[in-house]
PDB file of C-alpha atoms and ligand atoms in Angstrom:
ATOM      1  CA  MET A   1       0.000   0.000   0.000  1.00  0.00           C
ATOM      2  CA  ARG A   2       1.244   3.497  -0.824  1.00  0.00           C
ATOM      3  CA  GLN A   3       2.046   5.700   2.122  1.00  0.00           C
ATOM      4  CA  SER A   4       1.122   9.354   1.968  1.00  0.00           C
ATOM      5  CA  LEU A   5       3.977  11.876   2.138  1.00  0.00           C
ATOM      6  CA  ASP A   6       3.959  15.026   4.206  1.00  0.00           C
ATOM      7  CA  SER A   7       3.685  18.284   2.274  1.00  0.00           C
ATOM      8  CA  ALA A   8       7.366  19.269   2.745  1.00  0.00           C
ATOM      9  CA  THR A   9       8.498  15.957   1.284  1.00  0.00           C
ATOM     10  CA  GLN A  10       5.991  16.269  -1.543  1.00  0.00           C
ATOM     11  CA  GLU A  11       7.266  19.760  -2.382  1.00  0.00           C
ATOM     12  CA  ALA A  12      10.899  18.564  -2.270  1.00  0.00           C
ATOM     13  CA  LEU A  13      10.051  15.671  -4.581  1.00  0.00           C
ATOM     14  CA  ALA A  14       8.140  17.943  -6.933  1.00  0.00           C
ATOM     15  CA  ALA A  15      11.144  20.287  -7.063  1.00  0.00           C
ATOM     16  CA  ARG A  16      13.449  17.409  -7.874  1.00  0.00           C
ATOM     17  CA  LEU A  17      11.085  16.283 -10.586  1.00  0.00           C
ATOM     18  CA  ARG A  18      11.127  19.789 -12.080  1.00  0.00           C
ATOM     19  CA  PHE A  19      14.921  19.726 -11.904  1.00  0.00           C
ATOM     20  CA  TYR A  20      15.082  16.331 -13.648  1.00  0.00           C
ATOM     21  CA  ARG A  21      12.426  17.378 -16.143  1.00  0.00           C
ATOM     22  CA  ASP A  22      14.532  20.421 -16.994  1.00  0.00           C
ATOM     23  CA  LEU A  23      17.395  18.056 -17.686  1.00  0.00           C
ATOM     24  CA  GLY A  24      15.285  16.739 -20.535  1.00  0.00           C
ATOM     25  CA  LEU A  25      15.160  13.184 -19.236  1.00  0.00           C
ATOM     26  CA  HIS A  26      11.565  12.678 -20.349  1.00  0.00           C
ATOM     27  CA  GLU A  27      12.463  13.889 -23.841  1.00  0.00           C
ATOM     28  CA  PHE A  28      15.338  11.447 -23.869  1.00  0.00           C
ATOM     29  CA  TYR A  29      12.873   8.601 -23.738  1.00  0.00           C
ATOM     30  CA  ARG A  30      10.009   9.984 -25.761  1.00  0.00           C
ATOM     31  CA  ARG A  31      11.230  12.101 -28.614  1.00  0.00           C
ATOM     32  CA  PRO A  32      13.112  11.388 -31.832  1.00  0.00           C
ATOM     33  CA  VAL A  33      16.033  13.794 -32.130  1.00  0.00           C
ATOM     34  CA  ASP A  34      15.915  16.858 -34.341  1.00  0.00           C
ATOM     35  CA  PRO A  35      19.536  17.247 -35.596  1.00  0.00           C
ATOM     36  CA  ALA A  36      19.104  21.032 -35.645  1.00  0.00           C
ATOM     37  CA  LEU A  37      18.894  20.950 -31.851  1.00  0.00           C
ATOM     38  CA  LEU A  38      22.292  19.353 -31.489  1.00  0.00           C
ATOM     39  CA  ALA A  39      24.244  22.413 -32.585  1.00  0.00           C
ATOM     40  CA  ASP A  40      23.028  24.823 -29.933  1.00  0.00           C
ATOM     41  CA  ALA A  41      25.809  24.925 -27.336  1.00  0.00           C
ATOM     42  CA  PRO A  42      27.088  28.446 -26.665  1.00  0.00           C
ATOM     43  CA  SER A  43      30.806  28.722 -27.331  1.00  0.00           C
ATOM     44  CA  MET A  44      31.871  30.931 -24.409  1.00  0.00           C
ATOM     45  CA  PRO A  45      29.425  31.128 -21.524  1.00  0.00           C
ATOM     46  CA  SER A  46      29.211  34.531 -19.894  1.00  0.00           C
ATOM     47  CA  GLN A  47      28.174  34.548 -16.248  1.00  0.00           C
ATOM     48  CA  ALA A  48      25.851  37.479 -16.531  1.00  0.00           C
ATOM     49  CA  GLU A  49      22.198  36.686 -16.880  1.00  0.00           C
ATOM     50  CA  PRO A  50      21.085  37.351 -20.464  1.00  0.00           C
ATOM     51  CA  SER A  51      18.481  40.078 -20.772  1.00  0.00           C
ATOM     52  CA  VAL A  52      16.494  37.770 -23.058  1.00  0.00           C
ATOM     53  CA  VAL A  53      16.703  34.092 -22.203  1.00  0.00           C
ATOM     54  CA  PRO A  54      15.973  31.864 -25.190  1.00  0.00           C
ATOM     55  CA  ALA A  55      13.002  29.539 -24.834  1.00  0.00           C
ATOM     56  CA  ARG A  56      14.004  26.134 -23.543  1.00  0.00           C
ATOM     57  CA  GLN A  57      14.803  23.714 -26.313  1.00  0.00           C
ATOM     58  CA  ALA A  58      14.397  19.970 -26.330  1.00  0.00           C
ATOM     59  CA  GLN A  59      17.623  18.373 -25.207  1.00  0.00           C
ATOM     60  CA  PRO A  60      19.958  16.386 -27.443  1.00  0.00           C
ATOM     61  CA  ILE A  61      19.242  12.727 -26.948  1.00  0.00           C
ATOM     62  CA  ASN A  62      22.653  11.297 -27.719  1.00  0.00           C
ATOM     63  CA  MET A  63      24.346  12.270 -24.477  1.00  0.00           C
ATOM     64  CA  PRO A  64      25.047   9.596 -21.885  1.00  0.00           C
ATOM     65  CA  ILE A  65      22.582  10.013 -19.040  1.00  0.00           C
ATOM     66  CA  PRO A  66      23.005   7.780 -15.999  1.00  0.00           C
ATOM     67  CA  ASP A  67      20.043   5.728 -14.832  1.00  0.00           C
ATOM     68  CA  THR A  68      19.858   7.731 -11.674  1.00  0.00           C
ATOM     69  CA  LEU A  69      21.708  10.929 -10.981  1.00  0.00           C
ATOM     70  CA  GLU A  70      22.631   9.556  -7.557  1.00  0.00           C
ATOM     71  CA  ASP A  71      24.831   7.022  -9.323  1.00  0.00           C
ATOM     72  CA  GLN A  72      27.305   9.676 -10.380  1.00  0.00           C
ATOM     73  CA  PRO A  73      30.597   9.241  -8.522  1.00  0.00           C
ATOM     74  CA  ILE A  74      31.384  12.027  -6.086  1.00  0.00           C
ATOM     75  CA  PRO A  75      35.072  12.951  -6.294  1.00  0.00           C
ATOM     76  CA  PRO A  76      37.197  12.405  -3.194  1.00  0.00           C
ATOM     77  CA  ARG A  77      37.244  15.247  -0.739  1.00  0.00           C
ATOM     78  CA  THR A  78      40.209  17.595  -0.958  1.00  0.00           C
ATOM     79  CA  THR A  79      40.677  20.558   1.327  1.00  0.00           C
ATOM     80  CA  PHE A  80      42.980  23.507   0.860  1.00  0.00           C
ATOM     81  CA  PRO A  81      44.535  25.810   3.458  1.00  0.00           C
ATOM     82  CA  GLU A  82      42.498  28.682   4.902  1.00  0.00           C
ATOM     83  CA  PRO A  83      43.254  32.163   3.577  1.00  0.00           C
ATOM     84  CA  PRO A  84      44.350  34.605   6.271  1.00  0.00           C
ATOM     85  CA  GLY A  85      42.008  37.182   7.777  1.00  0.00           C
ATOM     86  CA  VAL A  86      39.050  35.083   8.860  1.00  0.00           C
ATOM     87  CA  GLY A  87      36.836  37.218  11.087  1.00  0.00           C
ATOM     88  CA  ALA A  88      35.820  36.463  14.670  1.00  0.00           C
ATOM     89  CA  ALA A  89      32.715  34.303  15.090  1.00  0.00           C
ATOM     90  CA  VAL A  90      29.399  36.056  15.820  1.00  0.00           C
ATOM     91  CA  ALA A  91      27.058  34.238  18.208  1.00  0.00           C
ATOM     92  CA  PRO A  92      23.973  32.816  16.426  1.00  0.00           C
ATOM     93  CA  ALA A  93      21.603  35.062  18.390  1.00  0.00           C
ATOM     94  CA  GLU A  94      23.577  38.149  17.299  1.00  0.00           C
ATOM     95  CA  ARG A  95      23.797  37.416  13.591  1.00  0.00           C
ATOM     96  CA  GLU A  96      20.593  39.100  12.461  1.00  0.00           C
ATOM     97  CA  LYS A  97      21.574  42.278  14.298  1.00  0.00           C
ATOM     98  CA  ALA A  98      25.148  42.116  12.978  1.00  0.00           C
ATOM     99  CA  LEU A  99      23.829  41.892   9.413  1.00  0.00           C
ATOM    100  CA  ARG A 100      21.458  44.788  10.029  1.00  0.00           C
ATOM    101  CA  ILE A 101      24.349  46.926  11.267  1.00  0.00           C
ATOM    102  CA  LEU A 102      26.402  45.917   8.222  1.00  0.00           C
ATOM    103  CA  ARG A 103      23.506  46.871   5.931  1.00  0.00           C
ATOM    104  CA  GLU A 104      23.315  50.251   7.661  1.00  0.00           C
ATOM    105  CA  GLU A 105      27.048  50.740   7.210  1.00  0.00           C
ATOM    106  CA  ILE A 106      26.706  50.135   3.460  1.00  0.00           C
ATOM    107  CA  GLY A 107      23.926  52.731   3.431  1.00  0.00           C
ATOM    108  CA  ASP A 108      22.997  54.443   0.184  1.00  0.00           C
ATOM    109  CA  CYS A 109      26.304  53.316  -1.254  1.00  0.00           C
ATOM    110  CA  THR A 110      28.255  55.417  -3.773  1.00  0.00           C
ATOM    111  CA  ARG A 111      31.599  53.620  -3.341  1.00  0.00           C
ATOM    112  CA  CYS A 112      31.772  52.493  -6.978  1.00  0.00           C
ATOM    113  CA  ALA A 113      30.294  53.494 -10.317  1.00  0.00           C
ATOM    114  CA  LEU A 114      27.574  50.846 -10.210  1.00  0.00           C
ATOM    115  CA  HIS A 115      25.445  53.004  -7.924  1.00  0.00           C
ATOM    116  CA  THR A 116      24.650  55.371 -10.808  1.00  0.00           C
ATOM    117  CA  GLY A 117      22.503  52.793 -12.614  1.00  0.00           C
ATOM    118  CA  ARG A 118      20.875  51.005  -9.717  1.00  0.00           C
ATOM    119  CA  ASN A 119      17.286  51.154  -8.546  1.00  0.00           C
ATOM    120  CA  LYS A 120      17.683  49.073  -5.385  1.00  0.00           C
ATOM    121  CA  LEU A 121      20.792  47.846  -3.654  1.00  0.00           C
ATOM    122  CA  VAL A 122      20.576  44.065  -3.220  1.00  0.00           C
ATOM    123  CA  PHE A 123      22.066  43.127   0.148  1.00  0.00           C
ATOM    124  CA  ALA A 124      21.044  39.476   0.614  1.00  0.00           C
ATOM    125  CA  ASP A 125      18.154  37.180   1.409  1.00  0.00           C
ATOM    126  CA  GLY A 126      17.642  34.305   3.810  1.00  0.00           C
ATOM    127  CA  ASP A 127      18.464  32.969   7.234  1.00  0.00           C
ATOM    128  CA  PRO A 128      21.309  34.692   9.142  1.00  0.00           C
ATOM    129  CA  ASN A 129      21.974  31.311  10.780  1.00  0.00           C
ATOM    130  CA  ALA A 130      21.943  29.313   7.539  1.00  0.00           C
ATOM    131  CA  ARG A 131      24.237  26.306   7.225  1.00  0.00           C
ATOM    132  CA  LEU A 132      24.290  26.784   3.452  1.00  0.00           C
ATOM    133  CA  MET A 133      25.041  30.014   1.599  1.00  0.00           C
ATOM    134  CA  PHE A 134      25.014  30.741  -2.133  1.00  0.00           C
ATOM    135  CA  VAL A 135      27.008  33.536  -3.747  1.00  0.00           C
ATOM    136  CA  GLY A 136      26.101  34.772  -7.223  1.00  0.00           C
ATOM    137  CA  GLU A 137      27.608  37.449  -9.421  1.00  0.00           C
ATOM    138  CA  GLY A 138      25.389  40.498  -9.156  1.00  0.00           C
ATOM    139  CA  PRO A 139      21.767  41.600  -9.410  1.00  0.00           C
ATOM    140  CA  GLY A 140      19.932  41.458 -12.728  1.00  0.00           C
ATOM    141  CA  ALA A 141      16.910  43.530 -13.739  1.00  0.00           C
ATOM    142  CA  ASP A 142      14.402  41.707 -11.499  1.00  0.00           C
ATOM    143  CA  GLU A 143      16.699  41.800  -8.497  1.00  0.00           C
ATOM    144  CA  ASP A 144      17.434  45.500  -9.060  1.00  0.00           C
ATOM    145  CA  ALA A 145      13.688  46.188  -9.152  1.00  0.00           C
ATOM    146  CA  GLN A 146      12.871  44.147  -6.024  1.00  0.00           C
ATOM    147  CA  GLY A 147      16.014  44.599  -3.935  1.00  0.00           C
ATOM    148  CA  LEU A 148      16.355  40.826  -3.473  1.00  0.00           C
ATOM    149  CA  PRO A 149      18.884  38.395  -4.962  1.00  0.00           C
ATOM    150  CA  PHE A 150      17.903  35.664  -7.400  1.00  0.00           C
ATOM    151  CA  VAL A 151      14.240  36.480  -7.945  1.00  0.00           C
ATOM    152  CA  GLY A 152      14.246  36.295 -11.776  1.00  0.00           C
ATOM    153  CA  ARG A 153      14.447  33.228 -14.018  1.00  0.00           C
ATOM    154  CA  ALA A 154      17.866  32.229 -12.712  1.00  0.00           C
ATOM    155  CA  GLY A 155      16.421  32.595  -9.229  1.00  0.00           C
ATOM    156  CA  GLN A 156      13.592  30.212 -10.033  1.00  0.00           C
ATOM    157  CA  LEU A 157      16.130  27.631 -11.117  1.00  0.00           C
ATOM    158  CA  LEU A 158      18.178  28.275  -7.970  1.00  0.00           C
ATOM    159  CA  ASN A 159      14.995  27.770  -5.916  1.00  0.00           C
ATOM    160  CA  ASN A 160      14.475  24.410  -7.649  1.00  0.00           C
ATOM    161  CA  MET A 161      18.071  23.432  -6.967  1.00  0.00           C
ATOM    162  CA  ILE A 162      17.665  24.326  -3.284  1.00  0.00           C
ATOM    163  CA  ALA A 163      14.409  22.381  -3.059  1.00  0.00           C
ATOM    164  CA  ALA A 164      15.984  19.396  -4.832  1.00  0.00           C
ATOM    165  CA  MET A 165      18.510  19.356  -1.983  1.00  0.00           C
ATOM    166  CA  GLY A 166      15.588  18.991   0.424  1.00  0.00           C
ATOM    167  CA  LEU A 167      15.824  22.577   1.705  1.00  0.00           C
ATOM    168  CA  LYS A 168      13.649  25.675   1.565  1.00  0.00           C
ATOM    169  CA  ARG A 169      14.922  28.971   0.191  1.00  0.00           C
ATOM    170  CA  GLU A 170      14.250  30.594   3.600  1.00  0.00           C
ATOM    171  CA  GLU A 171      16.667  28.111   5.179  1.00  0.00           C
ATOM    172  CA  VAL A 172      19.690  29.238   3.131  1.00  0.00           C
ATOM    173  CA  TYR A 173      21.443  32.605   2.777  1.00  0.00           C
ATOM    174  CA  ILE A 174      21.930  34.177  -0.657  1.00  0.00           C
ATOM    175  CA  ALA A 175      24.186  37.081  -1.626  1.00  0.00           C
ATOM    176  CA  ASN A 176      26.217  38.337  -4.579  1.00  0.00           C
ATOM    177  CA  VAL A 177      29.732  39.541  -5.374  1.00  0.00           C
ATOM    178  CA  VAL A 178      28.343  43.010  -6.123  1.00  0.00           C
ATOM    179  CA  LYS A 179      25.245  44.521  -4.582  1.00  0.00           C
ATOM    180  CA  CYS A 180      24.259  46.819  -7.453  1.00  0.00           C
ATOM    181  CA  ARG A 181      23.237  45.791 -10.955  1.00  0.00           C
ATOM    182  CA  PRO A 182      25.990  46.123 -13.562  1.00  0.00           C
ATOM    183  CA  PRO A 183      24.691  47.889 -16.690  1.00  0.00           C
ATOM    184  CA  GLY A 184      23.287  45.433 -19.226  1.00  0.00           C
ATOM    185  CA  ASN A 185      24.077  42.586 -16.802  1.00  0.00           C
ATOM    186  CA  ARG A 186      27.736  42.722 -17.725  1.00  0.00           C
ATOM    187  CA  THR A 187      30.335  41.049 -15.519  1.00  0.00           C
ATOM    188  CA  PRO A 188      31.397  43.383 -12.683  1.00  0.00           C
ATOM    189  CA  GLU A 189      34.708  45.157 -13.293  1.00  0.00           C
ATOM    190  CA  PRO A 190      37.521  44.207 -10.878  1.00  0.00           C
ATOM    191  CA  ASP A 191      37.424  47.618  -9.136  1.00  0.00           C
ATOM    192  CA  GLU A 192      33.646  47.271  -8.605  1.00  0.00           C
ATOM    193  CA  ALA A 193      33.957  43.712  -7.280  1.00  0.00           C
ATOM    194  CA  ASN A 194      36.935  44.571  -5.090  1.00  0.00           C
ATOM    195  CA  THR A 195      35.079  47.551  -3.621  1.00  0.00           C
ATOM    196  CA  CYS A 196      32.042  45.421  -2.761  1.00  0.00           C
ATOM    197  CA  THR A 197      33.514  42.075  -1.668  1.00  0.00           C
ATOM    198  CA  PRO A 198      34.761  43.274   1.752  1.00  0.00           C
ATOM    199  CA  PHE A 199      31.057  43.548   2.665  1.00  0.00           C
ATOM    200  CA  LEU A 200      30.363  40.092   1.239  1.00  0.00           C
ATOM    201  CA  PHE A 201      33.228  38.667   3.283  1.00  0.00           C
ATOM    202  CA  ARG A 202      31.791  40.250   6.406  1.00  0.00           C
ATOM    203  CA  GLN A 203      28.393  38.731   5.614  1.00  0.00           C
ATOM    204  CA  ILE A 204      30.101  35.346   5.286  1.00  0.00           C
ATOM    205  CA  ASP A 205      31.939  35.909   8.576  1.00  0.00           C
ATOM    206  CA  VAL A 206      28.669  36.714  10.343  1.00  0.00           C
ATOM    207  CA  VAL A 207      26.608  33.859   8.902  1.00  0.00           C
ATOM    208  CA  ARG A 208      29.592  31.482   9.017  1.00  0.00           C
ATOM    209  CA  PRO A 209      27.787  28.893   6.859  1.00  0.00           C
ATOM    210  CA  GLN A 210      29.082  25.381   6.992  1.00  0.00           C
ATOM    211  CA  VAL A 211      28.936  25.215   3.199  1.00  0.00           C
ATOM    212  CA  LEU A 212      29.305  28.045   0.724  1.00  0.00           C
ATOM    213  CA  VAL A 213      28.405  27.494  -2.931  1.00  0.00           C
ATOM    214  CA  ALA A 214      29.993  29.834  -5.479  1.00  0.00           C
ATOM    215  CA  LEU A 215      27.638  30.144  -8.441  1.00  0.00           C
ATOM    216  CA  GLY A 216      29.765  30.683 -11.532  1.00  0.00           C
ATOM    217  CA  ALA A 217      33.196  31.979 -12.377  1.00  0.00           C
ATOM    218  CA  THR A 218      32.805  35.503 -10.999  1.00  0.00           C
ATOM    219  CA  ALA A 219      31.814  34.286  -7.538  1.00  0.00           C
ATOM    220  CA  ALA A 220      34.563  31.643  -7.581  1.00  0.00           C
ATOM    221  CA  THR A 221      37.179  34.170  -8.712  1.00  0.00           C
ATOM    222  CA  TYR A 222      36.451  36.770  -6.068  1.00  0.00           C
ATOM    223  CA  LEU A 223      35.898  34.313  -3.235  1.00  0.00           C
ATOM    224  CA  LEU A 224      39.010  32.270  -3.897  1.00  0.00           C
ATOM    225  CA  GLY A 225      41.086  35.217  -5.096  1.00  0.00           C
ATOM    226  CA  GLN A 226      42.275  33.389  -8.186  1.00  0.00           C
ATOM    227  CA  ARG A 227      41.016  33.389 -11.739  1.00  0.00           C
ATOM    228  CA  GLN A 228      40.808  29.839 -13.032  1.00  0.00           C
ATOM    229  CA  PRO A 229      38.494  27.995 -15.391  1.00  0.00           C
ATOM    230  CA  LEU A 230      35.541  26.551 -13.472  1.00  0.00           C
ATOM    231  CA  ALA A 231      36.589  23.061 -14.505  1.00  0.00           C
ATOM    232  CA  GLY A 232      39.697  23.354 -12.324  1.00  0.00           C
ATOM    233  CA  LEU A 233      37.708  24.525  -9.292  1.00  0.00           C
ATOM    234  CA  ARG A 234      34.631  22.278  -9.423  1.00  0.00           C
ATOM    235  CA  GLY A 235      34.424  18.811  -7.940  1.00  0.00           C
ATOM    236  CA  ARG A 236      36.328  19.503  -4.722  1.00  0.00           C
ATOM    237  CA  VAL A 237      35.953  21.262  -1.404  1.00  0.00           C
ATOM    238  CA  HIS A 238      37.961  24.438  -0.769  1.00  0.00           C
ATOM    239  CA  ALA A 239      38.425  25.740   2.765  1.00  0.00           C
ATOM    240  CA  PHE A 240      37.282  29.347   2.872  1.00  0.00           C
ATOM    241  CA  ARG A 241      36.807  31.639   5.909  1.00  0.00           C
ATOM    242  CA  GLY A 242      35.685  28.736   8.084  1.00  0.00           C
ATOM    243  CA  SER A 243      33.320  27.302   5.452  1.00  0.00           C
ATOM    244  CA  GLN A 244      33.564  24.482   2.949  1.00  0.00           C
ATOM    245  CA  LEU A 245      33.443  26.211  -0.425  1.00  0.00           C
ATOM    246  CA  ILE A 246      32.056  24.385  -3.456  1.00  0.00           C
ATOM    247  CA  VAL A 247      32.093  25.833  -6.955  1.00  0.00           C
ATOM    248  CA  THR A 248      29.383  25.153  -9.499  1.00  0.00           C
ATOM    249  CA  TYR A 249      27.786  26.659 -12.592  1.00  0.00           C
ATOM    250  CA  HIS A 250      25.727  29.824 -12.430  1.00  0.00           C
ATOM    251  CA  PRO A 251      21.972  29.134 -12.835  1.00  0.00           C
ATOM    252  CA  ALA A 252      21.829  31.660 -15.725  1.00  0.00           C
ATOM    253  CA  TYR A 253      24.400  29.527 -17.548  1.00  0.00           C
ATOM    254  CA  LEU A 254      22.363  26.395 -16.783  1.00  0.00           C
ATOM    255  CA  LEU A 255      19.322  28.078 -18.327  1.00  0.00           C
ATOM    256  CA  ARG A 256      21.318  28.581 -21.505  1.00  0.00           C
ATOM    257  CA  ASP A 257      22.868  25.118 -21.495  1.00  0.00           C
ATOM    258  CA  PRO A 258      20.647  22.780 -19.456  1.00  0.00           C
ATOM    259  CA  ARG A 259      22.838  19.813 -20.363  1.00  0.00           C
ATOM    260  CA  GLN A 260      25.241  21.018 -17.652  1.00  0.00           C
ATOM    261  CA  LYS A 261      22.601  20.539 -14.974  1.00  0.00           C
ATOM    262  CA  LYS A 262      23.728  17.038 -14.235  1.00  0.00           C
ATOM    263  CA  GLU A 263      27.217  18.416 -13.499  1.00  0.00           C
ATOM    264  CA  ALA A 264      25.674  21.066 -11.256  1.00  0.00           C
ATOM    265  CA  TRP A 265      23.676  18.373  -9.470  1.00  0.00           C
ATOM    266  CA  ALA A 266      26.913  16.448  -8.861  1.00  0.00           C
ATOM    267  CA  ASP A 267      28.355  19.633  -7.266  1.00  0.00           C
ATOM    268  CA  LEU A 268      25.271  20.067  -5.118  1.00  0.00           C
ATOM    269  CA  GLN A 269      25.622  16.483  -3.978  1.00  0.00           C
ATOM    270  CA  ILE A 270      29.090  17.339  -2.676  1.00  0.00           C
ATOM    271  CA  ALA A 271      27.481  20.208  -0.742  1.00  0.00           C
ATOM    272  CA  MET A 272      24.833  17.820   0.579  1.00  0.00           C
ATOM    273  CA  ARG A 273      27.467  15.348   1.663  1.00  0.00           C
ATOM    274  CA  GLU A 274      29.292  18.092   3.610  1.00  0.00           C
ATOM    275  CA  LEU A 275      26.005  19.108   5.232  1.00  0.00           C
ATOM    276  CA  GLY A 276      25.018  15.524   5.990  1.00  0.00           C
ATOM    277  CA  LEU A 277      21.863  15.931   3.873  1.00  0.00           C
ATOM    278  CA  LYS A 278      20.259  13.119   1.964  1.00  0.00           C
ATOM    279  CA  ALA A 279      18.208  13.943  -1.117  1.00  0.00           C
ATOM    280  CA  PRO A 280      14.563  13.058  -0.567  1.00  0.00           C
ATOM    281  CA  ALA A 281      13.954   9.520  -1.857  1.00  0.00           C
ATOM    282  CA  ARG A 282      12.094   9.219  -5.139  1.00  0.00           C
ATOM    283  CA  ASP A 283       8.848   7.208  -5.357  1.00  0.00           C
TER     284      ASP A 283
HETATM  285  N1  LIG B 301      22.361  36.540 -11.093  1.00  0.00           N
HETATM  286  C1  LIG B 301      23.185  36.727 -10.031  1.00  0.00           C
HETATM  287  O1  LIG B 301      24.358  36.456 -10.093  1.00  0.00           O
HETATM  288  N2  LIG B 301      22.639  37.202  -8.915  1.00  0.00           N
HETATM  289  C2  LIG B 301      21.362  37.480  -8.795  1.00  0.00           C
HETATM  290  O2  LIG B 301      20.964  37.911  -7.723  1.00  0.00           O
HETATM  291  C3  LIG B 301      20.529  37.249  -9.895  1.00  0.00           C
HETATM  292  C4  LIG B 301      21.044  36.789 -11.039  1.00  0.00           C
END
């Protein structure tokens, strides 16, 4: 006899299904391939969210897809030395206040040129005591309008990724490398990112998440302080300011090339392993 699932489990399973569906698994089984769809991969992914995201296309069917995504091997854990300058721990009960004070210190910021084009400064969203934190690149149009990170299409995908991990968005903490929207969603310039990241680092020091996920190359570059292709940074755990840092693809990139979602899911599984989370069972 089938047992009924509680609503949280049902929502987590539904989110995973959406995530798998976006991978194109159902099309893999059902559809004959249209060769025109096989030549769609972008040559050089930019991290910025495109202002117009192309409609989702059916996925190529000739790629190897494992029977279950859980079967993918998780690479062995490697840790790297801490960078210097890790801040003092803030007691859990003080974190919300500490973040409020930090937000006040940032104020109506004019420290870099990005302030000239912004509508709303995007500080962060989520639980000051989160065990898991995501860092993106910078606000896009929707985020600039609402003053919250990851509320556009990339944000919807991030929400699905979080739910597929068995968590709620309110349980994690989300911030960006820069807090003001770069014009045309371009990548932040180094002087803009370097002006803003001291505040991001202080947010990280306050929240002190167990696991930090860098979404895309810009976040990875400015968190780790080294510019490297994502391929060299993914698949392992970096020690960073008291957290385990994991690097994965930016959701905006996954919207443009959904075939990479299975790689992103493998990265999220590393995060889940560090957090001791088990993905909700299917069925
Ligand atoms: N892309 C980002 O990097 N951050 C956001 O907040 C939204 C889109």
